[in-house]
Amino acid sequence: MDGTCGLTGRALFQHLIIRSAAALIIGLLSVSSTGATDLRISDENPLLMPAPGSYQLRLIAPRVLELNYIVEKKAAPARVPGWDFVDENGKCALPSPQEFTVTSQKKVFPVKAVGFKRRVLYAPFKHWDLRVANVLYLMMEHPIPIGQTVEVTNPSHKLWPPNTQFLVQADAERWTPAIHVNQTGYLPELPKQAMVGYYLGSLGELQLAEALGADTNQKGGSELTFKIVDAQSHSMKFQGKLISRRDRGFPFECYQQVLQADFTELRTPGQYWVEVPGLGKSFSFFIDDAVAGAFVRTCALGIYHQRCGTDNALPFTRFTHAPCHTVPAEVPTLAHKFQFVNDCLARMTEDYKSNSRHTAPQLKNVDASLYPFLNHGPVDVHGGHHDAGDYSKYTINSAAFIHHLVFAVDAFPGVKDLDNLGLPESDDGKSDVLQEAKWEADFLAKMQDHDGGFYFLVYPLNREYEGDVTPDHGDPQVVFPKTTSATAAATAALAQCASSPAFKQQFPEAAAQYLQKARKGWSFLQHALEKFGKDGAYQKITHYGDEFIHDDELAWAACEVYLATGDPECHKRLIEWLNPSDPATRRWGWWRLFDAYGCAVRSYAFASKTGRMQPGQLNPLLVEACQNEIAEAGADQLRRAQDSAYGTSFPEEAKKFLNAGWYFSSDAAFDLVVACQLDYPISKDPRAKMKEALISNLNYEEGCNPVNVTYLTGLGWHRQREIVHQYAQNDRRVLPPTGIPLGNVQAGFGWNNVYQKEPEALSFPPDGQSAPYPFYDRWGDAFNLTQEFVIVNQARALGYLAWLMASGPLKRQEWKPVPAKIVESLASTGSQNRVVAHLESPGLNLTSARIVWETEGREPAFGQTFAVDSASNQSRWIEAEAQLPDGRRAFGVSDAPPTAKSDGHQALPR
């Protein structure tokens, strides 16, 4: 090596430990507590964030060592303290192999080459705490025998002081970051795949056969094997060959050494890990029909956490708050009180001329609206769901949220029967998925003005973001002017509810009310088009609904109103406005089923199958065109998954231009499930492959990715804590609310007003165009706007996951959350008091549960019990969240201090 760093990539520090009687393997990071000055990273606390100064030696493979060193970067112009091998021009000069001495059993192992990578590990938004992970890789001349203690020293003491010990026991069953699995689990009858791959900084990708060395008996790529090991007995239950899975589509070489472990044939329920001899083992996971419940119930809980106009409460969650945003919203005018609203409108719409079809006047203030307010307010618009990480509510996203949930109930077998997702409405004899859709539709119905038009959004009165409060302390709110795009979307969603057989059967009064509002909304649209013309009726506010101006929302409204009423004029308009085979209906010409065009295509294609129309009432050519577009969308997502080394449907169009952000594997999975509902010729039925692709997308989101991160909060072993979410930024906890989806692929950290460009500048290799940091590895526990979700992402995820759960035995499992309590015992050791807590919940056996504990001033931790040092009069809180393998959860909260001292253990009254 010449000392110049090249291609790299992997976020750091995930580990594995075996826990308690259930032998749960859980692993991320912890810092050893063996002494006040000992900052060695170990496996004892898997949820702990490494402190500045922490360090670790890891045996990646017999010929590859990894040295991790965490430092805190101060604000510019300060340099990175320690291991700052990268100069201001991005050039990297590494220490020579002779700077390192590697010994094992008193034998010295020569270092052949040195590699390096660097990335921000942690960057919270509320205060400066920029932790940087520096990683050195040592490629050995000869393999180090497994089972021995390995130490790396720096004789010159230039790289670390003598009291810093890079030491590791090279156990055969050590956790490795190079094996990637779905950390929740796999369904017995569906495909089961894990991936093996790792980036070694400037040394490039891990080439497994070379890294393992000759003494592992794994000499050739075709002979590389893996085994599935029972986590309880440590006995092998399955063995297979690793096969190459290369990525295709990036303009630079990456992910060409990834290997796939396919264990689809193993169907026996149990808890397992994947092991590659010489490399180590993965996180543990379950094979069981129950894991479908874990996915869908976690997702449903995330949607519950987004509810507005009500409280979040025990026993449904520990992330509680009082009722929020219940005060009626004001209707703005040009008065000084609404200066912020009018300034926002002017700023949001200043680019209105960028679209040549935008011939209407700029909506620069409320008086510039083509559709003046008739209801001068205030208006009751409480309810619905917060649209994203902030507390605003966008009409167009609300409508799309409703569409995806109602469509899933009508078109996905069994989804309408799920009444056990853990919501307050569970176990009431009605569909939980429809309950969430109705919660949104009830809000959407309130957003209609007297003339039938719908307000564009609900916003804070005097600022964009309520970034310093929880929602129950949120701001006064205001509605924004009506637009044709918002009105068409709301009209469509309410009409869809009104014509849904399941919705009409379960909520007949609401369905009738929604139909009246949909008719009124359609009338508003007709008058607007007659008065101003199709283009002239449209006024832009934000990017929502602006991709095709209002063309797609109008087509969707015509579709749903026709399916609800049979009005031939609506059908005529639909046929005129919707041509699914036209590239103009696709975003950028290639993204099929985008926005409201996708809603219209799905609804019309399945109108007969879902019982909303008789076949003779539909245009057969349009039905065929819609079904073909759905099939092609499924084929696109299948091809993208197959072209990804890790099975996620990241588009080749984004790869080509090195673009990423707001990408969710679950969106692709939803398209695949929709396509699976079509009828195909037996000889050309792609559904088996499509199911494999939707599972690989699910796996990627649940931890089977290069950085072993679960991109749905509250699941898996490696959990992101810093997310774009105002509640999470302002509550007392370290971990964010459960069930929030996070963007799966990012182009980089992006700019924010706390760190500005520092995180991006610290990455090595850079997130640039030439030999960049590989995309799937671009992760850091940081506030990253390109990871932010909207409720439409949540609805798509809930829809396809509900289909998975409804296909198995959990469909009829009875479940509604029950109270749990934290039981504390006080133990005294000398002058120190120690509180030991455990969680109890009537009717639930929590011995197999993953229990997360949080308390004030401590890092979160997994465990069946939780101990804190506490004086009897010290005020503190403790929370526990238990997740059973099937996704049922129990929450305990204790806000009172212990009330007694004891020489032994004493149960404390609660």
mmCIF file of C-alpha atoms in Angstrom, residues 5-10 117-119 199 201-202 204-205 250-255 655-659 746-748 763-778:
data_model
loop_
_atom_site.group_PDB
_atom_site.id
_atom_site.type_symbol
_atom_site.label_atom_id
_atom_site.label_comp_id
_atom_site.label_asym_id
_atom_site.label_seq_id
_atom_site.Cartn_x
_atom_site.Cartn_y
_atom_site.Cartn_z
ATOM 1 C CA CYS A 5 -6.826 6.013 1.149
ATOM 2 C CA GLY A 6 -9.400 5.083 -1.479
ATOM 3 C CA LEU A 7 -12.875 3.589 -1.449
ATOM 4 C CA THR A 8 -14.396 2.645 1.923
ATOM 5 C CA GLY A 9 -17.590 2.277 3.804
ATOM 6 C CA ARG A 10 -19.267 0.950 6.889
ATOM 7 C CA LYS A 117 -12.237 4.945 6.942
ATOM 8 C CA ARG A 118 -13.945 7.682 8.911
ATOM 9 C CA ARG A 119 -17.568 8.693 9.428
ATOM 10 C CA TYR A 199 -15.999 -2.682 3.558
ATOM 11 C CA GLY A 201 -11.932 1.414 4.028
ATOM 12 C CA SER A 202 -9.069 2.007 1.654
ATOM 13 C CA GLY A 204 -11.721 -2.096 -0.407
ATOM 14 C CA GLU A 205 -14.341 -4.767 0.099
ATOM 15 C CA PHE A 250 -23.806 2.287 -9.562
ATOM 16 C CA PRO A 251 -21.293 4.158 -11.773
ATOM 17 C CA PHE A 252 -18.439 3.053 -9.533
ATOM 18 C CA GLU A 253 -17.522 -0.417 -8.356
ATOM 19 C CA CYS A 254 -19.069 -1.368 -5.049
ATOM 20 C CA TYR A 255 -20.791 -4.328 -3.390
ATOM 21 C CA LYS A 655 -27.867 4.890 -8.617
ATOM 22 C CA LYS A 656 -26.807 6.317 -11.961
ATOM 23 C CA PHE A 657 -26.985 9.905 -10.728
ATOM 24 C CA LEU A 658 -25.767 9.127 -7.181
ATOM 25 C CA ASN A 659 -29.040 10.360 -5.737
ATOM 26 C CA GLN A 746 -29.041 8.518 2.084
ATOM 27 C CA ALA A 747 -26.744 10.449 -0.215
ATOM 28 C CA GLY A 748 -25.075 11.963 2.848
ATOM 29 C CA SER A 763 -16.567 11.416 5.922
ATOM 30 C CA PHE A 764 -13.684 9.559 4.340
ATOM 31 C CA PRO A 765 -13.842 8.692 1.570
ATOM 32 C CA PRO A 766 -16.128 11.664 0.877
ATOM 33 C CA ASP A 767 -19.757 11.355 -0.187
ATOM 34 C CA GLY A 768 -18.803 12.716 -3.579
ATOM 35 C CA GLN A 769 -18.858 11.710 -7.200
ATOM 36 C CA SER A 770 -15.481 10.025 -7.602
ATOM 37 C CA ALA A 771 -14.809 6.768 -5.721
ATOM 38 C CA PRO A 772 -17.263 7.812 -3.004
ATOM 39 C CA TYR A 773 -18.297 6.281 0.271
ATOM 40 C CA PRO A 774 -20.632 3.429 -0.819
ATOM 41 C CA PHE A 775 -24.314 4.340 -0.658
ATOM 42 C CA TYR A 776 -25.789 1.596 1.513
ATOM 43 C CA ASP A 777 -23.053 2.325 4.089
ATOM 44 C CA ARG A 778 -23.842 6.019 4.382
#
